[in-house]
Short mmCIF file of C-alpha atoms and ligand atoms in Angstrom, two decimals:
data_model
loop_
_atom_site.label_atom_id
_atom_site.label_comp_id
_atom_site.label_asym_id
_atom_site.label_seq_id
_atom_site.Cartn_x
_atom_site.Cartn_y
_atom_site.Cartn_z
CA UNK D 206 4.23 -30.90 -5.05
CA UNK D 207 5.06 -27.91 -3.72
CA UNK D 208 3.53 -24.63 -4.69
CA UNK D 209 6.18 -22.17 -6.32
CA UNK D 210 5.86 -18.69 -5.12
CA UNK D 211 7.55 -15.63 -6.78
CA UNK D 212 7.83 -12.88 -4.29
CA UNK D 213 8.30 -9.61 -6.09
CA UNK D 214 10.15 -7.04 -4.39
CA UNK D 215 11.92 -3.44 -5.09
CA UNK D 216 10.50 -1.56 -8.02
CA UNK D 217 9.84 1.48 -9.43
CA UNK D 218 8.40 3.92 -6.86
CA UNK D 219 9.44 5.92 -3.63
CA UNK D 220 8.70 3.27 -1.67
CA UNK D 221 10.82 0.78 -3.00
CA UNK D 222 13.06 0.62 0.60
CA UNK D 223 9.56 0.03 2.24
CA UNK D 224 9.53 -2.85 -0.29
CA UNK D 225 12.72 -4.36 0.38
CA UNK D 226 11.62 -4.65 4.10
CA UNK D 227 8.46 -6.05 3.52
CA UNK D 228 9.48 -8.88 1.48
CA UNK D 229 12.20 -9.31 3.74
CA UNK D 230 10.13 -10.12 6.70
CA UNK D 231 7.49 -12.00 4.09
CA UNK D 232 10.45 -14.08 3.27
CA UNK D 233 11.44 -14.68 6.97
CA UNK D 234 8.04 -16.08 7.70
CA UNK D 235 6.52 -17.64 4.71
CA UNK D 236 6.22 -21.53 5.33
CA UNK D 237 9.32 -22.79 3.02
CA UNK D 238 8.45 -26.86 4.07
CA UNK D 239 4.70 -25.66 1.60
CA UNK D 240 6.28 -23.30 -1.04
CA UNK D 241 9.52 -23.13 -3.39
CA UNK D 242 10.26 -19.49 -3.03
CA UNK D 243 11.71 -17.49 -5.93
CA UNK D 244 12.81 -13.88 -5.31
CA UNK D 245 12.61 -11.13 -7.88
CA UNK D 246 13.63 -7.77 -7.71
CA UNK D 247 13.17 -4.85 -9.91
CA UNK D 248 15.60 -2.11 -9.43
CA UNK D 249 14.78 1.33 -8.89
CA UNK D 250 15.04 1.94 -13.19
CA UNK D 251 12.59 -0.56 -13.12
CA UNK D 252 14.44 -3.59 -14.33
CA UNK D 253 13.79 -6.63 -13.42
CA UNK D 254 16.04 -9.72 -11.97
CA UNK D 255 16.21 -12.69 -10.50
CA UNK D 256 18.42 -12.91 -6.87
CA UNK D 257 18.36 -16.20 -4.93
CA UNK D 258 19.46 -15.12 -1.70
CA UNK D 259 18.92 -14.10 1.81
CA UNK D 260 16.70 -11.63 3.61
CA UNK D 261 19.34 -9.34 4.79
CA UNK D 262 20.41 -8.39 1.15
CA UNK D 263 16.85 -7.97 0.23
CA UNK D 264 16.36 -5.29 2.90
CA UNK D 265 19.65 -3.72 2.87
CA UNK D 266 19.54 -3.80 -1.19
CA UNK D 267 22.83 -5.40 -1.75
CA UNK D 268 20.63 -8.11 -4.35
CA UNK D 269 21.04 -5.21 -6.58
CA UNK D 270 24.39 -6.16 -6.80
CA UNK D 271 24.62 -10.53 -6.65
CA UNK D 272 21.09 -10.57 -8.78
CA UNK D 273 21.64 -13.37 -11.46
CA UNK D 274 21.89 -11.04 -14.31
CA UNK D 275 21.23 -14.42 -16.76
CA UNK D 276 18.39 -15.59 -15.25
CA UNK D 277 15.14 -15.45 -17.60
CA UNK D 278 11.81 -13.73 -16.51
CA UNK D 279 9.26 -14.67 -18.63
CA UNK D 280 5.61 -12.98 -17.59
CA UNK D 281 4.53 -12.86 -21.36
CA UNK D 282 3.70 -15.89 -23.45
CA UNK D 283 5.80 -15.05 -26.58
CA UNK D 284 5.64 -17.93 -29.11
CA UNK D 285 6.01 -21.29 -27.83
CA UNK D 286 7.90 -19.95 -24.77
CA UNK D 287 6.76 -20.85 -21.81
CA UNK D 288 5.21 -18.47 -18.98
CA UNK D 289 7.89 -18.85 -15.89
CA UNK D 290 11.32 -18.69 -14.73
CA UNK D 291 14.61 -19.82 -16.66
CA UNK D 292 17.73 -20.84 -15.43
CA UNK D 293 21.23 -20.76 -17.58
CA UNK D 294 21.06 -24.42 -17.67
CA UNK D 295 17.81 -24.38 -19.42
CA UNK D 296 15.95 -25.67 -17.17
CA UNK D 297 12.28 -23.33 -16.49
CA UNK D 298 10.57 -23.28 -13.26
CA UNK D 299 6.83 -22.48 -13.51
CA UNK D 300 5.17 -20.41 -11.22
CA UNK D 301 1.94 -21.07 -9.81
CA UNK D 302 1.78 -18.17 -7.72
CA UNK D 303 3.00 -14.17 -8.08
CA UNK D 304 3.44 -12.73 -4.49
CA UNK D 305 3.89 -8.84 -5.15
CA UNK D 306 5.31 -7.24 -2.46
CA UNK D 307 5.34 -3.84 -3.48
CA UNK D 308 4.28 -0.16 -3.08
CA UNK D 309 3.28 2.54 -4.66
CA UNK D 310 2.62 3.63 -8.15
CA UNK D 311 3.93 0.18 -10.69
CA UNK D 312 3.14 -2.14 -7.93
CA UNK D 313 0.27 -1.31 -6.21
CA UNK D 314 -1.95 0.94 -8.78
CA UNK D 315 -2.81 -1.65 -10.83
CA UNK D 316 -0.32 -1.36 -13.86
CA UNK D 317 1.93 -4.94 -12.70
CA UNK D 318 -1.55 -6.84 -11.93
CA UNK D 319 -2.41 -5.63 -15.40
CA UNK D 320 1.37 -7.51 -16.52
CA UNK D 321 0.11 -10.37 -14.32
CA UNK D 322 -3.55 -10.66 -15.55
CA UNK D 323 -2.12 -10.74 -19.18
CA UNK D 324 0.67 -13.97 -17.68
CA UNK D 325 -2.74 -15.66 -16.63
CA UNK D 326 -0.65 -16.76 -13.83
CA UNK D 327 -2.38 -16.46 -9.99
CA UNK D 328 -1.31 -13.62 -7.99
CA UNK D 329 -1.78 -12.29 -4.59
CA UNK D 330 -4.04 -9.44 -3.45
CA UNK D 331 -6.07 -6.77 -5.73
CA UNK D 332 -6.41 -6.75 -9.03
CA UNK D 333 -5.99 -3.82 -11.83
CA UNK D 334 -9.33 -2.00 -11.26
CA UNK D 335 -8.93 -2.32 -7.03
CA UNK D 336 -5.33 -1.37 -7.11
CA UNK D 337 -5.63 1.44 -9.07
CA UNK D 338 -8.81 2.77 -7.59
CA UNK D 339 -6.87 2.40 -4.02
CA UNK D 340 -4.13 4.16 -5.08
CA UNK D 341 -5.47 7.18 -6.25
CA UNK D 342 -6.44 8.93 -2.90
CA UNK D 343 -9.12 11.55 -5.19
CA UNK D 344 -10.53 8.98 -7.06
CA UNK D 345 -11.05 6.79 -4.02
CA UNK D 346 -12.49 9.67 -2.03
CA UNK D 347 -15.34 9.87 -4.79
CA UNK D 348 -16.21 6.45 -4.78
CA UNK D 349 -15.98 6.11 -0.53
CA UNK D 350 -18.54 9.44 -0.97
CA UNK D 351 -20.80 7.79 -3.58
CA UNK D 352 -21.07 4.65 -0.78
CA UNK D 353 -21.41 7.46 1.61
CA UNK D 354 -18.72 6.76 4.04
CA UNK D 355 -17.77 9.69 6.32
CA UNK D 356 -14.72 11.86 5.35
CA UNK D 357 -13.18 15.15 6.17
CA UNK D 358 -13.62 18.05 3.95
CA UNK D 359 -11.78 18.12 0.36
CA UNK D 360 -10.43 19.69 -2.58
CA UNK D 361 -8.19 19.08 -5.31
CA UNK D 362 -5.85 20.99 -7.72
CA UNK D 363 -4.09 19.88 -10.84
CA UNK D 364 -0.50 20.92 -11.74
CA UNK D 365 -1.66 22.96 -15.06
CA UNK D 366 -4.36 24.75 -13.12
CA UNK D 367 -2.33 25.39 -10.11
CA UNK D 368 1.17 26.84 -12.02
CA UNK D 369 -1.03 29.00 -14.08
CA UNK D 370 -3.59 30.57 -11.67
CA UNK D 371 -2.05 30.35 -8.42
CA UNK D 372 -3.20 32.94 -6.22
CA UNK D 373 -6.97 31.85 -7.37
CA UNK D 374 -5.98 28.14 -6.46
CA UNK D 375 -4.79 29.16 -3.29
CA UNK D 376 -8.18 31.43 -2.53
CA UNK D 377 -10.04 28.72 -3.36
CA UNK D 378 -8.57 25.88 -0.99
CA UNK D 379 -8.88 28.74 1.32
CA UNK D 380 -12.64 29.33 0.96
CA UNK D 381 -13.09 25.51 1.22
CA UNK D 382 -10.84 24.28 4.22
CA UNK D 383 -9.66 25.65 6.99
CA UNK D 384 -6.11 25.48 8.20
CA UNK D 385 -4.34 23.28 9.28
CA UNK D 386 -4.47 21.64 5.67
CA UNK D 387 -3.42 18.55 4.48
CA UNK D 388 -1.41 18.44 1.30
CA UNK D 389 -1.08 15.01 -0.63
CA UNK D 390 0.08 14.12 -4.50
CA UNK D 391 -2.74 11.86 -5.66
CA UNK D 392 -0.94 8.55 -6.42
CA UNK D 393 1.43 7.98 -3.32
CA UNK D 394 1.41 6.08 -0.25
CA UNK D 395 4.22 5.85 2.81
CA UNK D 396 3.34 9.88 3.57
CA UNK D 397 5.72 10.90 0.39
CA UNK D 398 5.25 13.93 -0.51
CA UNK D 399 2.50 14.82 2.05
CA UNK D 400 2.66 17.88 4.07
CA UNK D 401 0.64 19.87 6.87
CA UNK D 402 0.10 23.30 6.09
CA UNK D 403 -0.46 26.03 8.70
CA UNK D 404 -0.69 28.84 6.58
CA UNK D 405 -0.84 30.19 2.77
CA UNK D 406 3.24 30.14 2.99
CA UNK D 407 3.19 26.26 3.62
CA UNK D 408 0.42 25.96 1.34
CA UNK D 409 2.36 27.35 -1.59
CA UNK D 410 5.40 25.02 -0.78
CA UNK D 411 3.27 21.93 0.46
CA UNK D 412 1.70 21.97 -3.11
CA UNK D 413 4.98 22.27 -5.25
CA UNK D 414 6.57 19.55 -3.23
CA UNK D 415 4.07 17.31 -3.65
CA UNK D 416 4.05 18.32 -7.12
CA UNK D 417 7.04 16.48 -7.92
CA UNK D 418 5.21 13.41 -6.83
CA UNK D 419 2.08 13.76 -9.26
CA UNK D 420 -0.20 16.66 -11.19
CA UNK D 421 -2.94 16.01 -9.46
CA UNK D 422 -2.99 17.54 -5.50
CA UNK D 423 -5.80 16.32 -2.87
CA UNK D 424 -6.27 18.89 -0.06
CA UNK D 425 -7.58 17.75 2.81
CA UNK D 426 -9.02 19.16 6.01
CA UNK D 427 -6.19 18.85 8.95
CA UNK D 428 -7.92 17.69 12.22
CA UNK D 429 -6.83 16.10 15.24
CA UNK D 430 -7.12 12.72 14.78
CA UNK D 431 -6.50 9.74 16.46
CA UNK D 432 -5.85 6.76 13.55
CA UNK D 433 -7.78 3.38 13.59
CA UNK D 434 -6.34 0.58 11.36
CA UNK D 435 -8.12 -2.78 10.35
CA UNK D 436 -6.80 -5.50 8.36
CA UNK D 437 -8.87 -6.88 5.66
CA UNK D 438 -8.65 -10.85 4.29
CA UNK D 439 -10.86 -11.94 1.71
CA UNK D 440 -12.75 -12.45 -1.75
CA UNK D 441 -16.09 -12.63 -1.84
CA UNK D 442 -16.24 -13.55 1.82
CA UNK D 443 -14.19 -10.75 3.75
CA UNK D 444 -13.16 -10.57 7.20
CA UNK D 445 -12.26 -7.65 9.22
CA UNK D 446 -9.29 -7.89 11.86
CA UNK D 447 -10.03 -6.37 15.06
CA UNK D 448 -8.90 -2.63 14.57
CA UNK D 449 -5.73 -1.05 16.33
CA UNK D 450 -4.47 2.91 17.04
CA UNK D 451 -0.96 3.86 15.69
CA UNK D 452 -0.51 6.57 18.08
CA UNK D 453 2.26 8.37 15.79
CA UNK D 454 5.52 10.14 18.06
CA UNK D 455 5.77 13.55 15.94
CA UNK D 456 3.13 15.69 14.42
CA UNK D 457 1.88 13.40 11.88
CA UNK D 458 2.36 9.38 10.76
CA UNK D 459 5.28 10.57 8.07
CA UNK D 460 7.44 7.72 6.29
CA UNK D 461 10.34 8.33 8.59
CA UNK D 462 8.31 7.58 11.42
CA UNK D 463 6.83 4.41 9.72
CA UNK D 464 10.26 2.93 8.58
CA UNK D 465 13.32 4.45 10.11
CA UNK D 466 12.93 5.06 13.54
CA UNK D 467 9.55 3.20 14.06
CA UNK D 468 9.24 6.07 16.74
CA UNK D 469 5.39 5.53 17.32
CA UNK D 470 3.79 3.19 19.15
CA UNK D 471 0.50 1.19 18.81
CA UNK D 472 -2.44 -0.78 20.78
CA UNK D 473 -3.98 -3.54 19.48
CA UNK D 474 -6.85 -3.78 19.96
CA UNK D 475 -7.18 0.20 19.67
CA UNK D 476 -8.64 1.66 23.07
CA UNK D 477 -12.25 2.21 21.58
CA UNK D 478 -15.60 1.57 22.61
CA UNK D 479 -17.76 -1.54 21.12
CA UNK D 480 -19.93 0.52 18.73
CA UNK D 481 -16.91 2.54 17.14
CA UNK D 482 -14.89 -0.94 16.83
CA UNK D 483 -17.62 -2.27 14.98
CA UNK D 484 -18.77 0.56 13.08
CA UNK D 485 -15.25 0.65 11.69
CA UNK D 486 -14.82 -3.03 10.97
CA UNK D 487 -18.01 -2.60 8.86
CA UNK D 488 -17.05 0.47 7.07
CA UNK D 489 -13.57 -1.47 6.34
CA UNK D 490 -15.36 -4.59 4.48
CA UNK D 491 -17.63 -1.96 2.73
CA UNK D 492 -14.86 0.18 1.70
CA UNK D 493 -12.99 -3.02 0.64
CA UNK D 494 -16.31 -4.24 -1.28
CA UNK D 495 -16.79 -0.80 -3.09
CA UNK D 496 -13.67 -0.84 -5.06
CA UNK D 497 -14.15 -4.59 -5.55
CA UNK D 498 -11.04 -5.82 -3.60
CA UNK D 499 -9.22 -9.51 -3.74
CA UNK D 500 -7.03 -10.72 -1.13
CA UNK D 501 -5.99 -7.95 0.99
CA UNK D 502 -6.15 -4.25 2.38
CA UNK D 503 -5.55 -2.09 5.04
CA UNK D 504 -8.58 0.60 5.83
CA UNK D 505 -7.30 3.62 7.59
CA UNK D 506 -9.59 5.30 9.97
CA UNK D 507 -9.70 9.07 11.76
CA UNK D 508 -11.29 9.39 14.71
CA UNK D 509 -11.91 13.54 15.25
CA UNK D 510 -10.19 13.85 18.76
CA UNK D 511 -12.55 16.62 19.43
CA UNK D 512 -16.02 15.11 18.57
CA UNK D 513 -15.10 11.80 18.61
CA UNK D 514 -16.41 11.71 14.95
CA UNK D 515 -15.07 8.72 12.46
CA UNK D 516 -13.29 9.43 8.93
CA UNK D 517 -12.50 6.92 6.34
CA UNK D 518 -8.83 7.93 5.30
CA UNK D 519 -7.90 5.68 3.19
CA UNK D 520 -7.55 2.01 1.49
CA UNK D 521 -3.96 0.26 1.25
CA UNK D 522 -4.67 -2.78 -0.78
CA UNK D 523 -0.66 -3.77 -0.51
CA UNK D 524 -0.03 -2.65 3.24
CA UNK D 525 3.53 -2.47 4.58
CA UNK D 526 4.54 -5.90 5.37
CA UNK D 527 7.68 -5.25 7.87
CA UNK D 528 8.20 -6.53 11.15
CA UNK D 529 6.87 -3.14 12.61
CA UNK D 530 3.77 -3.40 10.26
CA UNK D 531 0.18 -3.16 11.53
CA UNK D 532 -1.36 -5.58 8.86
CA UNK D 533 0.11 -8.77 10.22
CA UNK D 534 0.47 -7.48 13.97
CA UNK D 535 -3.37 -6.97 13.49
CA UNK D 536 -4.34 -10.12 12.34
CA UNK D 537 -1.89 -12.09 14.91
CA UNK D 538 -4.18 -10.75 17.66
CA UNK D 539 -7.21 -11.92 15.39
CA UNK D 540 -5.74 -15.24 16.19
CA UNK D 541 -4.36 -15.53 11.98
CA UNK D 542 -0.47 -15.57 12.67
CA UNK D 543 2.19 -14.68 10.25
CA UNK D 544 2.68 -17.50 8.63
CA UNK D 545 -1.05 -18.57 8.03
CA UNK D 546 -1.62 -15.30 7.10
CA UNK D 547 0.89 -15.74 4.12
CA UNK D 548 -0.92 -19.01 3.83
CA UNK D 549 -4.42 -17.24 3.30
CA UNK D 550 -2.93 -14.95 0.88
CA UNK D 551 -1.48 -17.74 -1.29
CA UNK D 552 -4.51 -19.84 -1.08
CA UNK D 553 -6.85 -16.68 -2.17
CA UNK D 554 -4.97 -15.77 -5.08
CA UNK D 555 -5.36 -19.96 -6.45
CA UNK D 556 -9.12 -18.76 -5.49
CA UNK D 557 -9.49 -16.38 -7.51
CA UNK D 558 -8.82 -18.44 -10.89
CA UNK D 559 -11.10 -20.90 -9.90
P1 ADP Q 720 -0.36 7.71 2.96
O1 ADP Q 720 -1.11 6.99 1.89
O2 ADP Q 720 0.92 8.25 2.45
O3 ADP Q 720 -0.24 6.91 4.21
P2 ADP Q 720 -2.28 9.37 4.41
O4 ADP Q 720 -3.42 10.00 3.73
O5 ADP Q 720 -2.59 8.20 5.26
O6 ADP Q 720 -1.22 9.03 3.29
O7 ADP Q 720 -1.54 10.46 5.27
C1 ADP Q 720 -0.39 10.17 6.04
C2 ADP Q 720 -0.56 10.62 7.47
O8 ADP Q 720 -0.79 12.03 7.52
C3 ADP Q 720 -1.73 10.02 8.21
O9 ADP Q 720 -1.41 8.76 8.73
C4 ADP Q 720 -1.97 11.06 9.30
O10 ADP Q 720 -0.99 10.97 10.33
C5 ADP Q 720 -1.71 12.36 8.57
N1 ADP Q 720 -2.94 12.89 7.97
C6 ADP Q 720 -3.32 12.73 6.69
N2 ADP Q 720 -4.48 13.36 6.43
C7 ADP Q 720 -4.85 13.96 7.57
C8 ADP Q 720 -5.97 14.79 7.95
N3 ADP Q 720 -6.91 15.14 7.07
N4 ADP Q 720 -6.01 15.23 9.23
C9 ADP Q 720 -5.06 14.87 10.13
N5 ADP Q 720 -4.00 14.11 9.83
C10 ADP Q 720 -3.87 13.65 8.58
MG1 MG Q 721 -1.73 5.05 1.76
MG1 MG Q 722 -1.82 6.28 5.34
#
């Protein structure tokens, strides 16, 4: 009678390392005496396979290489197949519950929850329309203004507009913002392919990096910001950790800083006053509400050094899940430790089919 989890790990994106480290430390923690774990990975080309093994070759990414190769993954109803997990003896292990543990575009913009709405099978966190709302930083921006959340000062620029009329782009951004600028492809997370600009030179080259990343560009208003996390955990009855500061050790919170080195440092709760820490546990369940999101998400916060003003940045609705990770750090000092956390998560996404 116990629950069998997939966890879901890898995949198709520039985060996929991120991944692997996630699901790692998911693995480490998750309650195995409640739930029959089974790991699958999908490989950077996006194919997917089952490895039954330990956390260390999950985050170093040698399953790549002992994955069971033979081991059927069936998502799909196809005939009189049945929806689950097959082993070379035949024998199929049902899942009750999909854990993804993934980021970025395939595993957090809705296109997998679409795969796992279609298997009818539970899963954890947001579904399609959440996911790929919350991934798409312009799209997002529109519906946080429509709620009218606070946020710095945008544009946006499209590949075929930009390669075409380039100086004009560039006038324009300038008319709009001031520098520094913030330059980010629409669909990533984990700071890929984000850039600050200090001029039209690093405008020019902030915009045709991130180009590589998407066609559509958001250009944001640099300030100096101090950055407010909070955790959110819930359906239709959403709860707001208390919020924390990621105080980042270079110029700005870039993926290296996040993963590798880990060079920044944090305070939870964040040193605020009363009003801001509420204010910004309220926006967080709002923001979470407006793009109708299940299980989880992570609400980023600016606070304008200078005036002290707040910014919604942004919504993660699958937040890094490492050991250095602010979404369960968070919630552990909201008195919800790892493992109950994990817990929660399972137990909302059997919720949601109710
Ligand atoms: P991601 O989804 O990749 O985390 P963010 O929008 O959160 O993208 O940007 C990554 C980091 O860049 C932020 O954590 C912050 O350090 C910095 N940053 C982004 N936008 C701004 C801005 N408008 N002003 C100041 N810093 C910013
Ligand atoms: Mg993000
Ligand atoms: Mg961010």
């Amino acid at each position: 009678n116990k629950l069998n989890v997939a966890l879901i790990f890898g995949g198709k994106s520039g985060e996929h390392e991120v991944s692997l480290a996630s699901s790692a430390s998911i693995y480490t923690h998750i309650d195995k005496s409640k739930y029959n774990i089974f790991t699958i990975g999908i490989t950077k080309d996006g194919r997917w396979m089952y490895y039954e093994g330990n956390e260390e070759n999950i985050r170093n990414g040698e399953w790549v290489n002992l994955a069971n190769k033979n081991v059927e993954i069936n998502l799909v109803p196809v005939g009189n197949k049945e929806v689950g997990i097959v082993f070379e003896d035949g024998r199929l292990e049902k899942i009750d519950v999909l854990f993804p543990v993934l980021h970025g575009p395939y595993g957090e913009d809705g296109t997998i929850q679409g795969l796992f709405e279609i298997s009818q099978i539970p899963y954890v966190g947001c579904g399609v329309l959440s996911s790929s709302v919350g991934m798409d930083k312009l799209i997002c921006k529109k519906v946080f203004t429509q709620i009218g959340l606070p946020q710095v000062d945008y544009t946006d620029t499209h590949k075929s507009v930009f390669n075409k009329y380039t100086q004009e782009e560039l006038n324009k951004i300038e008319e709009k913002l001031n520098y520094p600028i913030f330059v980010k492809p629409a669909n990533l997370g984990s700071s890929v392919g984000i850039s600050k600009a200090n001029n039209r030179e690093e405008l020019l080259s902030g915009i045709n990096e991130a180009l590589k990343f998407d066609a559509r560009i958001v250009l944001e208003q640099g300030i100096d910001a101090r950055e407010i996390e909070v955790a959110v955990l819930g359906n239709n009855e959403v709860k707001a950790s208390i919020a924390g500061e990621i105080k980042p050790a270079k110029d700005f919170y870039d993926y290296e800083d996040k993963y590798i080195n880990g060079s920044s440092t944090y305070d939870i709760p964040a040193n605020i006053n009363e009003i801001d820490m509420e204010n910004i546990r309220k926006m967080a369940i709002e923001a979470f509400k407006s793009i109708d999101g299940k299980g989880l998400s992570r609400v980023d916060f600016f606070i304008d050094k200078n005036s002290g003003e707040i910014f919604i940045n942004e919504i993660n609705t699958l937040p890094g899940f490492t050991n250095i990770s602010m979404y369960p750090k968070m919630w552990e000092a909201t008195g919800l430790s790892y493992s109950s956390l994990i817990d929660s998560l399972i137990q909302l996404a059997l919720d949601t089919k109710k």
